CSV table of C-alpha atoms in Angstrom, one decimal:
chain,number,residue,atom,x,y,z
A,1,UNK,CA,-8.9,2.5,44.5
A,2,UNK,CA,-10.7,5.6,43.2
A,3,UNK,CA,-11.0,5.5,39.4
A,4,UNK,CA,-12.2,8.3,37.2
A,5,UNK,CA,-13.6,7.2,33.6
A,6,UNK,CA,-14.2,10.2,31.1
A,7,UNK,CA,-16.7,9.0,28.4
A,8,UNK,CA,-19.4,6.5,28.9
A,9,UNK,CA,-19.4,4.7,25.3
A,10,UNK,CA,-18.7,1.2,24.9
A,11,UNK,CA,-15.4,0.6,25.9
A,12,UNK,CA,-15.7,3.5,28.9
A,13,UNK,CA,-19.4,2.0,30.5
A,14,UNK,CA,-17.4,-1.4,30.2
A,15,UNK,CA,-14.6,-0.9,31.8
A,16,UNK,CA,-16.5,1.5,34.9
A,17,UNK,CA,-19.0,-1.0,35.4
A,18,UNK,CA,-16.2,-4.1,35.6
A,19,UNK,CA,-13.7,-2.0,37.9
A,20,UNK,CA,-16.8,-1.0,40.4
A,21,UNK,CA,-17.3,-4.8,40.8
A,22,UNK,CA,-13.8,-5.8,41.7
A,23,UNK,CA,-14.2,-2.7,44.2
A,24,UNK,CA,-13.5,0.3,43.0
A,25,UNK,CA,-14.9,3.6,43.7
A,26,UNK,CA,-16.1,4.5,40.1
A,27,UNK,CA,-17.1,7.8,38.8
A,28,UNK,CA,-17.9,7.9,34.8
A,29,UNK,CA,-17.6,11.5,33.2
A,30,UNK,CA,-19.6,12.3,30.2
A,31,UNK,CA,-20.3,15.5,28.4
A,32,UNK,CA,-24.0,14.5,27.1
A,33,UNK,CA,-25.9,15.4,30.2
A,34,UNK,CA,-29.3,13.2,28.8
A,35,UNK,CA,-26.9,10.0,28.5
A,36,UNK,CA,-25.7,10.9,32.4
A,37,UNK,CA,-29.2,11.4,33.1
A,38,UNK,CA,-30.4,7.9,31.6
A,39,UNK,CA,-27.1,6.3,33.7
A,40,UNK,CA,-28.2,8.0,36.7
A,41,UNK,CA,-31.9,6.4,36.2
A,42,UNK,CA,-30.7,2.8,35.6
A,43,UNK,CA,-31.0,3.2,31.7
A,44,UNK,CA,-27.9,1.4,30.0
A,45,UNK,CA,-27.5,2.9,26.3
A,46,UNK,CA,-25.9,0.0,25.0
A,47,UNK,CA,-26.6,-3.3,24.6
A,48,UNK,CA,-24.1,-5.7,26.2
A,49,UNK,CA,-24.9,-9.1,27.8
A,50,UNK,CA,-24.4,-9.3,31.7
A,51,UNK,CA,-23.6,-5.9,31.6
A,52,UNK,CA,-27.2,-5.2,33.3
A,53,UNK,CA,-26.5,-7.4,36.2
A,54,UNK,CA,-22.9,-5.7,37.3
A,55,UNK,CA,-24.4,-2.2,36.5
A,56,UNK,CA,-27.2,-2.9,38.6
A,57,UNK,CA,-25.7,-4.1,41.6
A,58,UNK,CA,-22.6,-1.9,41.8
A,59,UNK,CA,-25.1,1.3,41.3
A,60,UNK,CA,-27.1,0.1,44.4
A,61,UNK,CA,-24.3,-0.3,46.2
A,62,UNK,CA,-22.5,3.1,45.5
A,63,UNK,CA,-19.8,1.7,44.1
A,64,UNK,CA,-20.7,3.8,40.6
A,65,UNK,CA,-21.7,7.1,39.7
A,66,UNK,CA,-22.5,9.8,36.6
A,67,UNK,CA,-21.6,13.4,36.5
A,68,UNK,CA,-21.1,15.7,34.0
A,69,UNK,CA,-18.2,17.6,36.0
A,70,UNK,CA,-14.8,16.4,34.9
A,71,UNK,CA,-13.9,18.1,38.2
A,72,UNK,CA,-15.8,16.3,40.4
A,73,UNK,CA,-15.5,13.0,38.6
A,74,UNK,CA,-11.6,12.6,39.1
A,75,UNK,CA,-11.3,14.4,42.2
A,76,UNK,CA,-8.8,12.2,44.4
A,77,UNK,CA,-8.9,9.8,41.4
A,78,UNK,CA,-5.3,7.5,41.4
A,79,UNK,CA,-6.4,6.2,37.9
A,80,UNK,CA,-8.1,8.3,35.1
A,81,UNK,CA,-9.4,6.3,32.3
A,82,UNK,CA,-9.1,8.1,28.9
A,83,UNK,CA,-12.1,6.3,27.1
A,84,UNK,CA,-13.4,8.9,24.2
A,85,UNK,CA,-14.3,8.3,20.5
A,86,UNK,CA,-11.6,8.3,17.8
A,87,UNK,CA,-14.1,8.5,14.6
A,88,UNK,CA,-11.7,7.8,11.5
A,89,UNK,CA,-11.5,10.7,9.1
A,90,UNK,CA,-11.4,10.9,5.7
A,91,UNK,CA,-7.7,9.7,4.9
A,92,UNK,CA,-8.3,6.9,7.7
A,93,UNK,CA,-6.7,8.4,10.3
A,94,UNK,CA,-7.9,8.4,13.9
A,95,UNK,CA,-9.6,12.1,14.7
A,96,UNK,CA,-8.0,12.8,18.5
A,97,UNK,CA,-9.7,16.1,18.9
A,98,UNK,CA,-12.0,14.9,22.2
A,99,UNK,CA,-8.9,13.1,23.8
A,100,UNK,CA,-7.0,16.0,23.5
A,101,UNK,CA,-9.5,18.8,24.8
A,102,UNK,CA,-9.8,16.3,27.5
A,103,UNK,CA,-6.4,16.0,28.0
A,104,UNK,CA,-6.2,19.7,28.1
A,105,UNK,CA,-9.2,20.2,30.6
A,106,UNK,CA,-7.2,17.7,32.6
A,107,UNK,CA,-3.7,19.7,33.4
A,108,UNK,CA,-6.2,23.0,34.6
A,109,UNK,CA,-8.1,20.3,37.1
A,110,UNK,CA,-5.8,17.6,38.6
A,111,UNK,CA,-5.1,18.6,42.4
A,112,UNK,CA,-3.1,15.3,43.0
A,113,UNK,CA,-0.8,12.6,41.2
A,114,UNK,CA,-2.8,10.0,39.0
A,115,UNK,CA,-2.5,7.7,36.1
A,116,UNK,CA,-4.2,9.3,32.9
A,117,UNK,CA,-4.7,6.0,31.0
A,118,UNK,CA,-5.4,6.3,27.0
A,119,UNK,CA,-8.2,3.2,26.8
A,120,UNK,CA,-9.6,4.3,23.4
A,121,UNK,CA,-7.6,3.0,20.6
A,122,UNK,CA,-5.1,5.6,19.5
A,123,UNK,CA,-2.5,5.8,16.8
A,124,UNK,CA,1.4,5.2,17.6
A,125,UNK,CA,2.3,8.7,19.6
A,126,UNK,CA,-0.6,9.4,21.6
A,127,UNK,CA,0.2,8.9,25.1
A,128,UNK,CA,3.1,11.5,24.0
A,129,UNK,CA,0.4,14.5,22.6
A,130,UNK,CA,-1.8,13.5,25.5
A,131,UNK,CA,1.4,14.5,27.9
A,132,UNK,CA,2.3,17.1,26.7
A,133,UNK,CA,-1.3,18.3,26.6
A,134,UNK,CA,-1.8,18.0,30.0
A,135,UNK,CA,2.2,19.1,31.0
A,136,UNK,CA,0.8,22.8,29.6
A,137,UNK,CA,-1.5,23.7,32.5
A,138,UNK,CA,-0.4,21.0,35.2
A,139,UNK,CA,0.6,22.0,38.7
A,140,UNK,CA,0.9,18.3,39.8
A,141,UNK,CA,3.1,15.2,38.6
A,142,UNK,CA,1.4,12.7,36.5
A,143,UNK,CA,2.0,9.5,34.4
A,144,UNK,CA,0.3,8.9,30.7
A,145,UNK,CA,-0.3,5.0,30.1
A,146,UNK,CA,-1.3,3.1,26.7
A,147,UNK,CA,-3.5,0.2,27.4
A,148,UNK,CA,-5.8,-0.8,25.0
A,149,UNK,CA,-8.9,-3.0,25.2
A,150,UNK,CA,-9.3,-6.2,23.7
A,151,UNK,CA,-13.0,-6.0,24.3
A,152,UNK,CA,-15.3,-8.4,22.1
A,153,UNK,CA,-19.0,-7.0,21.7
A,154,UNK,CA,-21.4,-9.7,22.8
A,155,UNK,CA,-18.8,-11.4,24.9
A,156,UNK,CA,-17.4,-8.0,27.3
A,157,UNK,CA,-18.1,-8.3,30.1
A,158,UNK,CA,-16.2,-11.9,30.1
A,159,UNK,CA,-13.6,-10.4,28.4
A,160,UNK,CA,-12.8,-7.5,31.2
A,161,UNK,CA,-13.3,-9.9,34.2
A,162,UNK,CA,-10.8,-12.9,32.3
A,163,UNK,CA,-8.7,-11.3,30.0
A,164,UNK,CA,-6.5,-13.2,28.4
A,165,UNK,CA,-3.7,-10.9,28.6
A,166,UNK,CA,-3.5,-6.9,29.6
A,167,UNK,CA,-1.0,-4.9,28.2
A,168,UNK,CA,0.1,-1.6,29.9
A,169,UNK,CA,2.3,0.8,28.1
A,170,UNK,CA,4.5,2.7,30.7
A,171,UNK,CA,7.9,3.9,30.9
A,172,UNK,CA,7.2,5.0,34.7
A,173,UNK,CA,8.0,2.1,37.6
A,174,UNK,CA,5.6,4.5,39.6
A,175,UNK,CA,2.5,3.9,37.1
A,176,UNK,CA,3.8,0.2,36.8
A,177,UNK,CA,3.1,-0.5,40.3
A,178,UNK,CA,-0.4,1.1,40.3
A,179,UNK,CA,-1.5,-1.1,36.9
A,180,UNK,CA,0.0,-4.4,38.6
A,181,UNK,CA,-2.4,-3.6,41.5
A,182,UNK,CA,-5.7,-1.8,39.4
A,183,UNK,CA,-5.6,-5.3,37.5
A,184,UNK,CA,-4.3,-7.8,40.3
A,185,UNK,CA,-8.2,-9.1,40.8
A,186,UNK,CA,-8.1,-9.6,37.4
A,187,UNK,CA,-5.0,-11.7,36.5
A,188,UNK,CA,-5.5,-14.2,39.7
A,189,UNK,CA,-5.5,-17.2,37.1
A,190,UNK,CA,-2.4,-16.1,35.5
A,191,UNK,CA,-2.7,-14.5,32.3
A,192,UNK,CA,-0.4,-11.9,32.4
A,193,UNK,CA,0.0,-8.3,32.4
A,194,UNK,CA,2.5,-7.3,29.7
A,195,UNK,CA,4.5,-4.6,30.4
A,196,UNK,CA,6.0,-2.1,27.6
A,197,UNK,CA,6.9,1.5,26.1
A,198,UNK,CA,3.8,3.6,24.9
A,199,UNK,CA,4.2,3.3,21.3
A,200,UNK,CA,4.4,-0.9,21.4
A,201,UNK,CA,0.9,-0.7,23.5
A,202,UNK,CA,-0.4,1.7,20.9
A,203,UNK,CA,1.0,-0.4,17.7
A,204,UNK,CA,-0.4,-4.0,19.6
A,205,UNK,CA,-3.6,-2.8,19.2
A,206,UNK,CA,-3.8,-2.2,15.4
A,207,UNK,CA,-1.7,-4.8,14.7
A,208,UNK,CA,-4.1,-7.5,16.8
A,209,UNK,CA,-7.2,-6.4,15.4
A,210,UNK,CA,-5.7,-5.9,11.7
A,211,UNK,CA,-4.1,-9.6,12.0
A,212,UNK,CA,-8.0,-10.7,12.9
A,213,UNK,CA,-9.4,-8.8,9.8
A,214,UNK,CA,-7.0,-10.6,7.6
A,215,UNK,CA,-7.6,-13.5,8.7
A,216,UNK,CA,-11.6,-13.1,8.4
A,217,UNK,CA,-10.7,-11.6,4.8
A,218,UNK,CA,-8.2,-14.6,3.6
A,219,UNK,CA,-10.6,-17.3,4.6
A,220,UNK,CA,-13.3,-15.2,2.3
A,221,UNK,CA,-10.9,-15.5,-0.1
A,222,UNK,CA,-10.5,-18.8,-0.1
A,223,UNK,CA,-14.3,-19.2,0.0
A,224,UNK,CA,-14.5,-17.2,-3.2
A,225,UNK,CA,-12.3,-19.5,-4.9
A,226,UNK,CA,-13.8,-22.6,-3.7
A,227,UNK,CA,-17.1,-21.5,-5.8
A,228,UNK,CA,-14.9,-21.4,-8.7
A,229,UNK,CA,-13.3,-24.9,-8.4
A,230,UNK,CA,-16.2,-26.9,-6.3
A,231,UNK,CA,-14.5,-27.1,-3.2
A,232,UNK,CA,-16.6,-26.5,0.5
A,233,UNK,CA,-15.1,-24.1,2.6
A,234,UNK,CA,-16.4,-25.7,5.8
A,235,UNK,CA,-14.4,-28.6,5.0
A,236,UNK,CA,-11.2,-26.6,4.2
A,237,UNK,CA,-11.7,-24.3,8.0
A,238,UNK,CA,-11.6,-28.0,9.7
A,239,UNK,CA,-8.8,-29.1,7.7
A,240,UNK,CA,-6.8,-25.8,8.5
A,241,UNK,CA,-8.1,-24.6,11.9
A,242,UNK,CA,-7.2,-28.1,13.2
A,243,UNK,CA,-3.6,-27.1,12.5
A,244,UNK,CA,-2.4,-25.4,15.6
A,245,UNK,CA,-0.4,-22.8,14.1
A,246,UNK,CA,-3.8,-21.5,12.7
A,247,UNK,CA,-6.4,-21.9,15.5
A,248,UNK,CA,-9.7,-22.3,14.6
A,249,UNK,CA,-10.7,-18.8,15.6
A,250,UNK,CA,-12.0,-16.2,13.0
A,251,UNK,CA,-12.3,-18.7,10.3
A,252,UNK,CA,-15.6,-18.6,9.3
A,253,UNK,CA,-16.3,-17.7,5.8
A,254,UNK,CA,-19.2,-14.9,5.2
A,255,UNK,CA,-20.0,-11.7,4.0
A,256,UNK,CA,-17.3,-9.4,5.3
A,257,UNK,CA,-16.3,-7.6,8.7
A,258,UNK,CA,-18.0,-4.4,10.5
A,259,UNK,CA,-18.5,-2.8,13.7
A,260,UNK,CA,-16.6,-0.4,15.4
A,261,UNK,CA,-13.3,-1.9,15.4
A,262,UNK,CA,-11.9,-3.8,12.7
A,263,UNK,CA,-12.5,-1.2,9.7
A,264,UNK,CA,-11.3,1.5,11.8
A,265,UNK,CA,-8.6,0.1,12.7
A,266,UNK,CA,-7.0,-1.4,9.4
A,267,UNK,CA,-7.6,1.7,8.3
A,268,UNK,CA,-5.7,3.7,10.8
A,269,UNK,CA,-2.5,1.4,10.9
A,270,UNK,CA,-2.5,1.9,7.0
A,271,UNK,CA,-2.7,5.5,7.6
A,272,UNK,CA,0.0,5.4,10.1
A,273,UNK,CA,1.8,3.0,7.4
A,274,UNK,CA,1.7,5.8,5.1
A,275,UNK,CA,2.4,8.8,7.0
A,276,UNK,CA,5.8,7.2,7.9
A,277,UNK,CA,6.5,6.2,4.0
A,278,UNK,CA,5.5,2.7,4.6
A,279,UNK,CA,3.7,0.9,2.0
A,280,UNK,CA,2.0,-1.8,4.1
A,281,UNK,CA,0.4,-3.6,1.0
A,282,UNK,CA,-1.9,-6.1,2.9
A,283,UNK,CA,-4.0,-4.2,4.3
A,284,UNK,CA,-5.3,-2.1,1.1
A,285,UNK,CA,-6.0,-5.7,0.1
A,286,UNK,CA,-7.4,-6.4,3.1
A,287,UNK,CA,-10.0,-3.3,2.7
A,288,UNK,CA,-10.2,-4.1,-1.0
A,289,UNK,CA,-11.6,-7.6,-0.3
A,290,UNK,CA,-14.1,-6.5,2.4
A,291,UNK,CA,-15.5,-3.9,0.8
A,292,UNK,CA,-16.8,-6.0,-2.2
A,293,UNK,CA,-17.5,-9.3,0.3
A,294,UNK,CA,-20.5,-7.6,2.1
A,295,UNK,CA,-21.9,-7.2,-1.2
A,296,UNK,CA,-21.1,-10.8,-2.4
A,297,UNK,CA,-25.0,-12.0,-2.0
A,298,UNK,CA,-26.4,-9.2,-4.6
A,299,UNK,CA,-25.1,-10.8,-7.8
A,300,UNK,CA,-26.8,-13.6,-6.5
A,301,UNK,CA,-30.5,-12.6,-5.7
A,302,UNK,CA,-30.4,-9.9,-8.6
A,303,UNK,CA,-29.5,-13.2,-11.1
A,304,UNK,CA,-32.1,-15.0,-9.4
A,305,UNK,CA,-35.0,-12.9,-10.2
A,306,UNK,CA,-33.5,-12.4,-13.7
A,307,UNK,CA,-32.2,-8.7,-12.6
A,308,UNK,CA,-35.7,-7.3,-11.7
A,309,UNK,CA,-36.0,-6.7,-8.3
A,310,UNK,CA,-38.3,-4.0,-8.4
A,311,UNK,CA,-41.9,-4.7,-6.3
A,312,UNK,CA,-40.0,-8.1,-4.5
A,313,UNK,CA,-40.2,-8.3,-1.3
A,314,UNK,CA,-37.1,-9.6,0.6
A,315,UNK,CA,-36.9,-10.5,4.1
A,316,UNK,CA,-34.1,-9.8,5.9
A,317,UNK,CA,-32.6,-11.9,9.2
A,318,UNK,CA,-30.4,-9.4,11.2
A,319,UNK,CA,-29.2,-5.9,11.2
A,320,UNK,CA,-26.3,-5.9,14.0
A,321,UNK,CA,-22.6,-6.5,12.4
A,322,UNK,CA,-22.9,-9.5,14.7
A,323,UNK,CA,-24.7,-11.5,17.3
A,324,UNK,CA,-25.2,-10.1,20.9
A,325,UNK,CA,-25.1,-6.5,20.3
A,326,UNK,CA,-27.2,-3.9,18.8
A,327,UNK,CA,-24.1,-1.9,16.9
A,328,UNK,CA,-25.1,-1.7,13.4
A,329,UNK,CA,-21.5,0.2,12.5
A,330,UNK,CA,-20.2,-1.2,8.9
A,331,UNK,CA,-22.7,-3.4,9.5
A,332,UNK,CA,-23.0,-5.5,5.5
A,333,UNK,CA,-27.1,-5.8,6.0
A,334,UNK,CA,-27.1,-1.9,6.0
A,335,UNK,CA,-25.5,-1.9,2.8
A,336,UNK,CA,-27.2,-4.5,1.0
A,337,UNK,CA,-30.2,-3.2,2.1
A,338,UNK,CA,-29.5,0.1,0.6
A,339,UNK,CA,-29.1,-1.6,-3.0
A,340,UNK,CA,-32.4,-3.5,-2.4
A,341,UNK,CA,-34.5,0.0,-2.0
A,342,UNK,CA,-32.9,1.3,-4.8
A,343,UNK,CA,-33.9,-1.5,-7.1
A,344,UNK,CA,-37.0,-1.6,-6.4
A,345,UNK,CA,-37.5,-3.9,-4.0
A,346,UNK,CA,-39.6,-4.1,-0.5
A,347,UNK,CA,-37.9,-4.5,2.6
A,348,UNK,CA,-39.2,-6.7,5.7
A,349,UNK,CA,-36.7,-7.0,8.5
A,350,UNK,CA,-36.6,-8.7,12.2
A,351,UNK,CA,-33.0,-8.4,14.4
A,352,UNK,CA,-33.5,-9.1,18.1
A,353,UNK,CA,-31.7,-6.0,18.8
A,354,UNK,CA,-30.6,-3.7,16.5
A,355,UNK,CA,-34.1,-3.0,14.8
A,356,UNK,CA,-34.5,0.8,16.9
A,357,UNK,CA,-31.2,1.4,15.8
A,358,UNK,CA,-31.6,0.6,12.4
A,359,UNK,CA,-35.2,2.4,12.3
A,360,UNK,CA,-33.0,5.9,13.6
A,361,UNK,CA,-31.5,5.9,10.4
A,362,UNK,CA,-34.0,4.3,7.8
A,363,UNK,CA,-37.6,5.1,8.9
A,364,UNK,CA,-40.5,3.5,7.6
A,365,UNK,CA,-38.1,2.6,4.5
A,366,UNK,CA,-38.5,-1.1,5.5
A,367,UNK,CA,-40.8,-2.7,7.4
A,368,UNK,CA,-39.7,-3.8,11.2
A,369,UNK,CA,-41.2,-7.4,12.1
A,370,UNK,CA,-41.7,-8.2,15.7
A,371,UNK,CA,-40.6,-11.6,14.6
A,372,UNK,CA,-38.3,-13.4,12.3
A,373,UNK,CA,-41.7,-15.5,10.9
A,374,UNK,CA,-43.3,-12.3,10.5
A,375,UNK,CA,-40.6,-10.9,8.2
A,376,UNK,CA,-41.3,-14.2,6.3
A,377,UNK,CA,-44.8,-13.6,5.6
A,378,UNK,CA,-45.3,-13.4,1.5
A,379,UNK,CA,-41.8,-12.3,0.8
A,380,UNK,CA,-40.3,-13.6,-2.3
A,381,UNK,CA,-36.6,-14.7,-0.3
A,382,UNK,CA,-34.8,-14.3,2.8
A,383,UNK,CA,-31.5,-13.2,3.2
A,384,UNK,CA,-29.5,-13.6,6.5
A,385,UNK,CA,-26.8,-11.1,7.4
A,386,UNK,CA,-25.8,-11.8,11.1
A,387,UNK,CA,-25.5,-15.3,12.7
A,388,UNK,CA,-27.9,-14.7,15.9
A,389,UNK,CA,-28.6,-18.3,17.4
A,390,UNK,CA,-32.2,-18.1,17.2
A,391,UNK,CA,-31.9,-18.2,12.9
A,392,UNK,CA,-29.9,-21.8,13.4
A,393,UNK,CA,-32.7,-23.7,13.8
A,394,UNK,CA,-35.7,-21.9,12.6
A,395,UNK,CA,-39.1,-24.1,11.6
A,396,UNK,CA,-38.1,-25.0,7.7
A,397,UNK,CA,-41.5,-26.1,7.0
A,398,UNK,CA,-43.0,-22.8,8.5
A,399,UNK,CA,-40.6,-21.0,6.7
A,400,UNK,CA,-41.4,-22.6,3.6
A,401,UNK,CA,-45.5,-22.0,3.8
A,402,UNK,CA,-44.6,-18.5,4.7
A,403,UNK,CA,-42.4,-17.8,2.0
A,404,UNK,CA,-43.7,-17.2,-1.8
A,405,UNK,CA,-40.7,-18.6,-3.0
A,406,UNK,CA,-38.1,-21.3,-0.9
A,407,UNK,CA,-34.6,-19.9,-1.5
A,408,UNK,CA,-32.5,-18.1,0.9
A,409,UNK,CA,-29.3,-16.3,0.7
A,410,UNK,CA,-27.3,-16.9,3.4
A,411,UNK,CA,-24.5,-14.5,4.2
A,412,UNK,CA,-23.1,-16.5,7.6
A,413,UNK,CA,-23.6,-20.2,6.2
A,414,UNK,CA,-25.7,-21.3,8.7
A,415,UNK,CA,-27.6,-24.5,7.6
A,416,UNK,CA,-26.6,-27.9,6.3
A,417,UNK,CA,-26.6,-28.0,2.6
A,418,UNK,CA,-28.3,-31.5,2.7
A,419,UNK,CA,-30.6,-30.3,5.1
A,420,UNK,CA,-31.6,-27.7,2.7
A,421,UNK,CA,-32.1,-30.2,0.1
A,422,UNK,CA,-34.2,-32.7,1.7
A,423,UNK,CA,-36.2,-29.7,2.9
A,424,UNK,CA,-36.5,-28.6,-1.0
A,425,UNK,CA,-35.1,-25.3,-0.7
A,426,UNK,CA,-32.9,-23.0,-3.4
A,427,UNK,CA,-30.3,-22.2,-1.2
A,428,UNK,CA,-27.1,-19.9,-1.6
A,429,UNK,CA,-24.3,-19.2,0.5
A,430,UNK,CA,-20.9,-18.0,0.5
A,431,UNK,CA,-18.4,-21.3,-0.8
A,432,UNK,CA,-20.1,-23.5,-1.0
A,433,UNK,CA,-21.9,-25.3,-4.1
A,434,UNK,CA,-25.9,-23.7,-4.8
A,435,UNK,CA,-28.6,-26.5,-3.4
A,436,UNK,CA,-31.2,-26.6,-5.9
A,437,UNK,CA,-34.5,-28.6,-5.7
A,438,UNK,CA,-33.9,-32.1,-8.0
């Protein structure tokens, strides 16, 4: 099948790369000619594990190709994947000005029937503006499908090739059949495809990721209150996440949700909540609770060193919102480091991934450390924002020569408090009682 994919962010270099290795003739559309220009060299802009490997081989084989020309790129296309930004405006709401113009370019070049598919997550009545964009210039027929990506950074690629379910918005048996047979290689194991109108597709979305968010957000909750009453909240996510009505997914207590899609989307069903007079109540308190959870270690540090952070040096473990990806989006360590260099205090960081990223945005306002030991080196604490493998079982003893003083604030709850104690560190994390050296 020959499939067209207009914008190569995440979700769009994702979903070309995945549909070039089950077959497809792929051609990914993007306006910024030095991203095409990168793709067309074998640069990936993103990181993405295993995404290097398909890209590679279905590039050699001439399975996938960059152009700039929305023309060319969905010329004979049967399926034209909508995948373009929606950046959240002020009042939350999702902007839709690139799908649109797209959508708009799209009724002056289509020569032949195809299936415009909106990938990018879009509020309830999209794939309705996107039709009727298109149905202003078009000389040919044409279906508009919702189906929106369940894609997990750091875990993608799997998630494309083994879905665990795909659901297809469509009122059109004719754009049906083409869905059941674009995702046919994908579906062999029997997940299913869900079929459904536009505006369910579009809805499932939100409601998916919002559901995870306040999830993440209760169990943070919980954690807050078991610092208050003595409880551990590692105990109470077995007790609970053993109960299969619950699932033991998205349970772990920390310091809040970023990244791309969780934030923007609670806050664009709430916006949808509102523009239809609904007062969906959870998710302000869902917001609420997350916005002052990725700052739940800075009480902490600022009442360790007695509110006088100015000339401390703190070392920071990870910049990425979370492991296996370099998006620092809503990421909490962005944040917290912010409060830091306004107190007074010195910055060394290490991320495996995310540092150039964070180094566009801050400079030379902290220092990048080619290793995590290296960030340790005379600071006065460490604080851990993102839960990358390599910080679960770090040298203690190495950590402790480095360090000028042992205490760590952990924001992902990543060691044993009695390992902690034997080891004779001051150790805080998020509820769960304070280790401190007998």
């Amino acid at each position: 099948m020959k499939i067209a994919v207009v914008g190569t962010g995440y979700v769009g270099l994702v979903t070309g790369t995945c549909f070039a290795e089950t077959g497809n003739q792929v051609t990914c559309v993007d306006i910024d000619v030095r991203k095409v220009e990168r793709l067309q060299k074998g640069d990936i802009p993103i990181y993405e594990p295993g995404l290097d490997v398909l890209f590679d081989r279905n590039v050699a084989e001439g399975r996938l190709v960059f152009t700039t020309n929305l023309a060319e790129g969905i010329k004979d296309a049967q399926v034209i994947f909508l995948a373009l930004p929606t950046p959240p405006g002020e009042d939350g709401s999702a902007d839709l000005k690139y799908i649109l113009k797209v959508a708009d370019d799209l009724g002056h070049t289509m020569e032949s029937y195809a299936v415009v598919i909106d990938k990018s997550t879009v509020p309830v009545g999209t794939a309705e503006k996107v039709r009727a964009a298109i149905a202003k210039n078009a000389k040919v027929e044409f279906d508009v499908v919702s189906n929106p990506e369940f894609l997990r950074e750091g875990v993608a690629v799997e998630d494309f090739m083994k879905p665990d379910r795909v659901v297809v918005g469509t009122s059109s048996e004719k754009a049906k059949k083409v869905m059941e047979k674009l995702y046919a290689p994908l579906v062999r194991q029997g997940n299913p495809v869900i079929f459904m109108d536009e505006r369910s597709a579009e809805m499932t979305k939100y409601a998916a990721n919002s559901f995870l968010a306040m999830k993440i957000t209760f169990m943070n909750e919980i954690a807050n209150l078991c610092e208050k009453v003595g409880a551990n909240v590692d105990d109470i996510r077995r007790g609970i996440g053993t109960d299969s009505r619950i699932g033991k997914r998205f349970l772990f207590a920390g310091i809040g949700y970023g990244g791309s899609c969780f934030p923007k989307d609670v806050q664009a069903l709430a916006k949808t909540s509102k523009d239809y007079d609904y007062d969906f109540r959870i998710l302000q308190s869902v917001m609420d609770v997350n916005y002052d959870q990725k700052k739940k270690l800075l009480p902490m540090i600022e009442k360790y060193f007695n509110n006088d952070l100015k000339g401390k040096t703190i070392a920071v473990w990870g910049l990425a919102f979370k492991p296996y990806t370099d998006d620092i989006r809503e990421a909490p360590a962005l944040e917290n480091i912010d409060v830091l260099l306004e107190a007074g205090a010195k910055i060394t960081v290490y991320d495996p991934e995310a540092m150039s990223n964070v180094k566009n945005i801050l400079g030379d306002k902290v220092t990048f450390c080619h290793t995590p030991y290296a960030a340790l080196d005379d600071a006065d604490a460490l604080m851990i924002f993102t839960e990358w493998p390599q910080f679960r079982t770090p040298e203690f003893e190495k950590m402790g020569k480095l360090l000028k003083n042992k205490v760590i604030f952990d924001g992902r709850n990543l060691y044993e408090l009695e390992t902690m104690r034997e080891m004779g560190y001051t150790y805080y994390s998020i509820g769960r009682e304070k280790v401190v050296p007998a």
